[in-house]
Coordinates of C-alpha atoms and ligand atoms in Angstrom, one line a residue:
M1 CA 23.1 65.5 -0.6
Y2 CA 24.2 62.5 -2.5
D3 CA 27.8 61.2 -2.5
V4 CA 27.0 60.1 -6.0
I5 CA 23.8 59.7 -8.6
V6 CA 24.4 57.1 -11.1
I7 CA 22.0 57.9 -14.1
G8 CA 20.7 54.5 -15.8
A9 CA 20.4 50.9 -14.4
G10 CA 21.5 49.1 -17.1
P11 CA 24.4 46.9 -16.1
A12 CA 27.1 49.5 -16.5
G13 CA 24.9 51.9 -13.9
M14 CA 24.0 48.9 -11.6
T15 CA 27.6 47.8 -11.0
A16 CA 29.0 51.4 -10.4
A17 CA 26.1 52.0 -7.9
L18 CA 27.2 48.7 -6.2
Y19 CA 30.5 49.5 -6.2
A20 CA 29.8 53.1 -4.6
A21 CA 27.6 51.7 -1.9
R22 CA 30.3 48.9 -1.0
T23 CA 32.5 51.8 -0.2
N24 CA 29.8 53.3 2.3
L25 CA 28.8 56.2 -0.2
K26 CA 25.5 57.7 -0.1
V27 CA 24.1 56.2 -3.6
L28 CA 21.0 57.3 -5.6
L29 CA 20.3 55.2 -8.9
L30 CA 18.1 57.2 -11.2
E31 CA 16.3 54.7 -14.2
Q32 CA 13.6 55.7 -16.4
G33 CA 12.3 52.3 -17.3
A34 CA 12.9 48.8 -15.7
P35 CA 16.4 48.0 -14.3
G36 CA 18.2 45.8 -16.7
G37 CA 18.8 48.2 -19.7
Q38 CA 19.3 46.5 -23.2
M39 CA 19.2 43.0 -21.2
N40 CA 15.6 43.4 -21.2
N41 CA 15.3 43.1 -24.7
T42 CA 17.8 40.4 -25.2
A43 CA 16.5 37.0 -25.4
I44 CA 19.5 34.9 -24.7
I45 CA 23.1 36.0 -23.2
E46 CA 25.8 33.2 -24.0
N47 CA 28.9 35.6 -23.4
Y48 CA 28.7 36.5 -20.0
P49 CA 30.9 34.5 -17.6
G50 CA 29.5 32.1 -15.1
F51 CA 26.5 31.3 -17.4
F52 CA 26.3 28.8 -20.5
S53 CA 23.2 30.7 -21.6
I54 CA 20.8 32.9 -19.7
K55 CA 17.6 34.9 -20.3
G56 CA 18.3 38.8 -20.5
P57 CA 15.4 39.6 -18.3
E58 CA 16.9 37.1 -15.9
L59 CA 20.3 38.2 -15.8
A60 CA 18.8 41.9 -15.2
N61 CA 17.2 40.6 -12.0
K62 CA 20.1 38.8 -10.7
M63 CA 22.5 41.8 -11.1
Y64 CA 19.6 44.4 -9.5
A65 CA 18.8 42.0 -6.6
P66 CA 21.9 42.9 -4.3
L67 CA 21.6 46.5 -4.9
V68 CA 18.8 47.0 -2.3
N69 CA 21.2 44.7 0.4
F70 CA 24.1 47.3 0.0
G71 CA 22.0 50.4 0.3
V72 CA 21.4 51.5 -2.9
E73 CA 18.5 53.9 -3.1
N74 CA 16.7 53.2 -6.3
R75 CA 14.4 55.8 -7.8
Y76 CA 12.1 55.9 -11.0
G77 CA 13.4 59.2 -13.0
V78 CA 13.4 60.7 -16.6
V79 CA 16.7 63.0 -16.2
V80 CA 16.7 66.0 -18.5
E81 CA 19.6 67.8 -17.4
V82 CA 22.8 67.9 -15.2
K83 CA 24.3 71.2 -13.7
N84 CA 27.9 71.3 -12.9
L85 CA 27.8 74.0 -10.3
A86 CA 30.8 75.1 -8.2
K87 CA 30.5 73.2 -4.9
Y88 CA 28.2 70.4 -6.2
K89 CA 25.9 69.2 -9.2
V90 CA 22.2 69.0 -9.9
V91 CA 20.8 66.2 -11.6
I92 CA 17.4 67.5 -12.9
T93 CA 14.4 64.9 -13.6
E94 CA 11.2 65.6 -15.1
D95 CA 9.5 66.0 -11.6
N96 CA 12.3 66.7 -9.2
E97 CA 16.0 68.0 -8.3
Y98 CA 18.9 66.0 -6.5
Q99 CA 21.9 67.6 -5.3
T100 CA 25.1 65.5 -5.4
K101 CA 28.8 65.7 -4.9
T102 CA 29.4 63.4 -8.2
V103 CA 27.7 61.9 -11.2
V104 CA 28.2 58.9 -13.2
I105 CA 26.3 58.8 -16.5
A106 CA 25.4 55.5 -17.5
T107 CA 22.3 56.1 -20.1
G108 CA 23.7 53.7 -22.6
A109 CA 22.5 53.7 -26.2
S110 CA 19.1 53.6 -28.4
H111 CA 18.2 52.0 -31.5
R112 CA 18.5 54.1 -34.6
L113 CA 16.1 54.3 -37.3
L114 CA 16.1 53.7 -40.9
G115 CA 14.5 56.5 -41.7
I116 CA 12.5 55.3 -44.5
R117 CA 9.0 55.5 -45.9
G118 CA 6.5 53.3 -43.9
E119 CA 8.5 53.0 -40.8
L120 CA 7.1 55.7 -38.5
D121 CA 3.6 54.9 -40.1
Y122 CA 3.8 50.9 -39.2
G123 CA 5.4 51.1 -35.9
G124 CA 3.9 48.6 -33.8
L125 CA 1.9 47.5 -36.6
G126 CA 4.7 45.2 -38.1
V127 CA 7.9 47.4 -37.7
S128 CA 9.8 46.6 -34.4
Y129 CA 13.2 46.9 -32.8
C130 CA 12.7 44.5 -30.2
A131 CA 12.4 40.7 -31.2
V132 CA 11.6 39.6 -27.5
C133 CA 9.1 42.1 -27.0
D134 CA 7.4 41.5 -30.6
G135 CA 8.8 38.3 -31.8
P136 CA 5.7 35.7 -30.4
F137 CA 3.2 37.9 -32.6
F138 CA 4.7 36.7 -35.4
R139 CA 4.3 32.8 -35.0
D140 CA 4.3 31.0 -38.5
K141 CA 4.7 34.4 -40.4
V142 CA 7.2 35.8 -42.8
L143 CA 9.6 38.2 -41.6
V144 CA 12.5 40.8 -42.7
V145 CA 15.4 41.5 -40.7
V146 CA 17.6 44.5 -41.6
G147 CA 21.3 44.9 -40.7
G148 CA 24.5 42.9 -40.5
G149 CA 25.4 43.2 -37.2
D150 CA 25.5 41.4 -33.8
S151 CA 21.9 42.2 -33.1
A152 CA 20.3 41.7 -36.4
I153 CA 22.0 38.2 -36.8
E154 CA 21.7 37.0 -33.3
E155 CA 17.8 38.4 -33.1
A156 CA 16.8 37.0 -36.4
V157 CA 18.0 33.6 -35.0
Y158 CA 15.9 33.9 -32.2
L159 CA 12.8 34.8 -34.2
T160 CA 13.2 31.7 -36.4
R161 CA 11.6 30.1 -33.4
F162 CA 8.2 31.9 -34.4
A163 CA 8.3 32.5 -37.9
S164 CA 8.2 30.3 -40.9
K165 CA 10.8 32.3 -42.7
V166 CA 13.4 35.2 -42.1
M167 CA 15.2 37.1 -44.8
I168 CA 18.2 39.1 -43.8
V169 CA 18.7 42.4 -45.7
H170 CA 22.3 43.7 -45.6
R171 CA 23.8 46.6 -47.5
R172 CA 26.9 44.9 -48.3
E173 CA 28.3 41.1 -48.7
S174 CA 29.9 40.3 -45.6
L175 CA 28.4 40.6 -42.1
R176 CA 29.7 42.6 -39.2
A177 CA 28.4 40.1 -36.7
Q178 CA 30.6 37.7 -34.3
K179 CA 31.8 34.5 -36.3
I180 CA 29.8 32.2 -34.0
I181 CA 26.4 34.2 -34.4
Q182 CA 27.0 34.1 -38.3
E183 CA 27.5 30.4 -38.4
R184 CA 24.3 29.7 -36.5
A185 CA 22.4 31.9 -38.9
F186 CA 24.1 30.5 -41.9
A187 CA 23.1 27.0 -40.5
N188 CA 19.9 27.7 -40.2
P189 CA 17.2 26.6 -42.6
K190 CA 14.7 29.2 -41.9
I191 CA 17.0 32.1 -42.8
S192 CA 18.1 33.4 -46.3
F193 CA 19.9 36.6 -47.0
F194 CA 19.6 39.6 -49.4
W195 CA 23.1 40.6 -49.9
N196 CA 23.8 44.1 -51.1
C197 CA 20.3 45.2 -50.5
I198 CA 18.4 48.1 -48.4
V199 CA 15.3 48.8 -47.6
D200 CA 13.7 51.3 -49.6
E201 CA 10.3 51.3 -48.5
I202 CA 7.9 49.3 -46.0
E203 CA 4.5 48.7 -47.3
G204 CA 1.0 47.9 -45.8
D205 CA -2.8 47.8 -46.1
D206 CA -3.1 51.2 -43.8
H207 CA -3.5 48.6 -40.8
L208 CA -0.6 46.2 -41.1
V209 CA 3.0 45.5 -42.8
T210 CA 2.5 43.6 -45.8
G211 CA 5.7 43.8 -47.3
V212 CA 8.8 45.6 -48.2
R213 CA 10.4 47.1 -51.4
L214 CA 14.2 46.2 -51.8
K215 CA 16.6 47.9 -53.8
D216 CA 20.1 46.1 -55.3
I217 CA 22.4 48.5 -54.5
K218 CA 24.6 47.0 -56.9
T219 CA 22.3 46.7 -59.9
G220 CA 20.1 49.4 -59.3
K221 CA 17.0 46.7 -59.2
Y222 CA 14.0 46.8 -57.1
M223 CA 12.1 43.6 -55.7
E224 CA 8.7 43.5 -54.0
I225 CA 8.9 41.1 -51.0
N226 CA 6.2 39.9 -48.9
C227 CA 6.4 40.0 -45.1
S228 CA 4.1 40.4 -42.3
G229 CA 6.8 41.9 -40.1
V230 CA 10.4 44.0 -40.3
F231 CA 12.7 44.1 -37.7
I232 CA 15.1 46.8 -37.7
Y233 CA 18.8 46.5 -36.2
V234 CA 21.1 49.3 -38.0
G235 CA 23.0 50.4 -35.0
L236 CA 22.8 52.5 -31.9
Y237 CA 23.1 56.3 -31.1
P238 CA 24.0 57.6 -27.6
M239 CA 21.3 58.5 -24.9
T240 CA 23.1 61.9 -24.3
A241 CA 20.6 64.5 -24.9
P242 CA 20.5 65.7 -21.4
F243 CA 24.1 66.0 -21.0
I244 CA 24.7 68.5 -23.9
N245 CA 25.2 71.6 -22.0
L246 CA 28.3 69.7 -20.2
K247 CA 30.2 69.7 -23.6
I248 CA 31.5 66.3 -22.9
M249 CA 30.9 64.4 -26.1
D250 CA 32.4 64.2 -29.5
D251 CA 30.6 65.2 -32.5
S252 CA 28.6 62.1 -32.5
G253 CA 27.2 62.6 -29.1
W254 CA 29.2 59.6 -27.3
I255 CA 30.8 60.5 -23.9
L256 CA 34.8 61.1 -24.0
T257 CA 36.7 59.7 -20.8
D258 CA 40.0 58.5 -19.8
E259 CA 40.7 55.0 -18.7
E260 CA 39.4 55.8 -15.1
M261 CA 35.9 56.8 -17.0
R262 CA 36.4 60.6 -15.8
T263 CA 35.3 63.3 -18.3
K264 CA 36.9 66.3 -18.5
I265 CA 34.7 67.6 -15.7
P266 CA 36.0 66.7 -12.0
G267 CA 33.4 64.7 -10.5
I268 CA 31.2 63.2 -13.4
F269 CA 32.0 60.0 -14.7
A270 CA 30.6 58.4 -17.6
I271 CA 30.4 54.2 -18.4
G272 CA 28.8 51.6 -20.5
D273 CA 27.6 51.9 -24.3
V274 CA 27.5 55.9 -24.1
R275 CA 31.1 56.0 -24.1
K276 CA 33.2 56.5 -27.2
K277 CA 34.8 53.0 -27.6
M278 CA 35.2 49.9 -29.3
L279 CA 33.6 46.8 -27.7
R280 CA 29.8 47.7 -26.5
Q281 CA 29.3 44.5 -24.5
I282 CA 27.7 43.7 -20.9
T283 CA 31.0 42.5 -20.1
T284 CA 32.5 46.0 -20.8
S285 CA 29.7 47.9 -19.2
V286 CA 29.9 46.0 -15.7
G287 CA 33.8 46.4 -15.8
E288 CA 33.7 50.1 -16.3
G289 CA 30.9 50.3 -13.6
G290 CA 33.6 48.8 -11.0
I291 CA 36.1 51.2 -12.1
A292 CA 33.5 54.1 -12.1
G293 CA 32.4 53.1 -8.6
Q294 CA 35.9 52.9 -7.4
Q295 CA 36.9 56.3 -8.9
V296 CA 33.9 58.2 -7.4
Y297 CA 35.3 56.9 -3.9
L298 CA 38.9 58.2 -4.7
Y299 CA 37.7 61.2 -5.7
L300 CA 35.6 62.3 -2.8
Q301 CA 38.4 60.6 -0.6
D302 CA 41.1 63.2 -2.3
K303 CA 38.5 66.1 -1.7
K304 CA 38.1 65.0 2.4
E305 CA 34.6 65.0 1.3
V306 CA 34.1 61.0 2.5
Ligands
FAD401 P1 21.8 50.0 -21.4 O1 21.8 48.8 -20.9 O2 21.4 50.5 -22.4 O3 20.8 50.8 -20.1 C1 21.1 52.3 -20.0 C2 19.8 52.4 -19.5 O4 20.0 53.9 -18.8 C3 18.3 52.1 -19.4 O5 17.7 51.3 -18.5 C4 17.7 53.3 -20.0 O6 16.3 53.2 -19.4 C5 18.5 54.4 -18.7 N1 18.3 55.9 -19.4 C6 18.6 55.9 -20.4 N2 18.2 57.6 -20.4 C7 18.1 57.9 -19.1 C8 17.7 59.0 -18.7 N3 18.0 60.3 -19.4 N4 17.2 58.9 -17.3 C9 17.1 57.8 -16.6 N5 17.6 56.8 -17.1 C10 17.8 56.8 -18.5 N6 26.0 42.5 -25.0 C11 26.5 41.2 -24.5 O7 27.4 41.3 -23.7 N7 26.1 39.9 -25.0 C12 24.6 39.8 -25.5 O8 24.2 38.6 -25.9 C13 24.0 40.9 -26.1 N8 22.9 41.2 -26.9 C14 22.4 42.4 -27.1 C15 21.3 42.5 -27.8 C16 20.4 43.5 -28.3 C17 19.5 43.2 -29.3 C18 21.0 44.4 -27.9 C19 20.4 45.8 -28.4 C20 22.2 44.7 -27.2 C21 23.1 43.5 -27.0 N9 24.2 43.6 -26.2 C22 24.8 42.6 -25.7 C23 24.8 44.9 -25.8 C24 24.6 45.4 -24.2 O9 23.2 45.0 -24.2 C25 25.0 46.6 -24.2 O10 26.4 46.7 -24.4 C26 24.8 46.8 -22.6 O11 23.4 46.8 -22.2 C27 25.2 48.3 -22.2 O12 25.1 48.6 -21.0 P2 24.9 50.1 -20.4 O13 24.6 49.7 -19.0 O14 25.7 50.8 -20.7 O15 23.3 50.3 -20.9
NAP402 P1 26.2 47.5 -35.1 O1 27.3 46.7 -34.8 O2 26.5 49.1 -35.2 O3 25.5 47.3 -36.4 C1 24.7 48.0 -37.5 C2 24.4 47.1 -38.6 O4 23.3 47.7 -39.4 C3 25.6 46.8 -39.7 O5 25.8 45.9 -40.2 C4 25.3 48.0 -40.6 O6 25.9 48.0 -41.8 C5 23.7 47.9 -40.6 N1 23.5 49.4 -40.9 C6 23.9 50.8 -40.5 N2 22.9 51.9 -40.8 C7 22.1 51.1 -41.9 C8 21.4 51.6 -42.9 N3 20.9 52.9 -42.8 N4 20.7 50.7 -43.6 C9 21.3 49.5 -43.7 N5 22.1 48.8 -42.8 C10 22.6 49.9 -41.9 O7 24.9 47.7 -34.3 P2 24.3 46.7 -33.4 O8 24.4 45.4 -34.1 O9 22.8 46.9 -33.0 O10 25.2 46.1 -32.1 C11 25.6 46.9 -31.6 C12 26.4 46.4 -30.3 O11 25.9 45.8 -29.3 C13 27.5 46.2 -30.9 O12 28.9 46.5 -30.1 C14 27.5 44.7 -30.7 O13 28.6 44.0 -30.5 C15 26.7 44.8 -29.4 N6 25.6 43.6 -29.6 C16 26.6 42.4 -28.6 C17 25.9 41.2 -28.7 C18 26.4 39.8 -28.4 O14 27.7 40.0 -28.0 N7 26.2 38.6 -28.8 C19 24.6 41.2 -29.5 C20 24.0 42.1 -30.0 C21 24.5 43.5 -30.0 P3 27.6 47.9 -42.2 O15 28.0 46.5 -41.6 O16 27.7 47.8 -43.4 O17 27.9 49.0 -41.4

């Protein structure tokens, strides 16, 4: 029987595990991939205090390293369900079951698909959702980036390290991204913009992407653009499918909590990108992890279980 099982080892989950372990609780951290979450897919992080600039995977390693020292047990596991029984909770993975007094959900969010023709056909053949992973394959090539948020604009700037030209396609005429990120993109000679446009179809030669068909949504006109790759950054959806039976989500699937990270089920907490909230960042995830780690301890103390 664990005191707490933390599901997801992104910045939120790693911090919750650290805080809980430092109160001497028995902590299991379950992760379905490499520890670090979205930080592993981020080239450079410039807004995490203490660092002018740090590579995402490097920050992930720095957050992970102290966990073992403080006694956090780390295991691989794809969580498929959580059961809330009268006396304890059960976390079910694809190949195991664990009993625990409390659960912290920190499963984050994943990239949304555009849902257009060619997107699935050319996945890994020119269509990508991760500039850090795939950018180096496009040296001296022409790329299209779709979206107008922080991810699209920041990753477009990163892609100019490799590509000869990056064209950003955005459905409106102003960007959602932070101003400092926008300014870098506007100042970059390799970047150009297609405003008020959507990608209607990703085209290829049956092996690789060869271009996109754009639609100008103001004029209704179509344009053909040649490119070798299409990077899609059109937002996120919450990774909450394993928790549907708990009924702790809003209509769009984001988990609802109070300021102490408590869901409506006693002993089940949620933190980080998976929560319904305004600002999805590493700093906010880490802060919520700290709150949840402490709240788990207070909850168990209140029930005289520690
Ligand atoms: P995540 O980092 O998403 O981690 C969730 C973890 O849960 C993952 O490791 C996942 O594998 C695991 N998981 C999910 N489901 C399961 C399951 N069923 N079983 C087991 N494990 C599971 N923020 C910044 O502050 N600065 C930046 O520069 C920045 N750049 C970004 C660039 C990109 C391209 C993106 C997409 C995001 C960026 N962000 C940035 C946002 C930041 O990465 C997130 O806000 C942060 O990572 C959220 O942390 P998290 O721990 O909540 O979730
Ligand atoms: P986001 O902020 O939700 O932006 C998604 C973008 O895609 C928006 O510009 C949106 O257009 C566009 N879009 C959505 N659906 C579309 C569709 N069907 N067709 C065309 N365009 C579509 O998502 P994100 O940029 O991935 O960011 C996710 C979170 O991570 C945010 O909280 C962000 O702040 C954070 N993040 C932070 C950093 C950083 O701090 N440096 C970096 C990356 C990400 P509209 O603008 O018209 O809605």
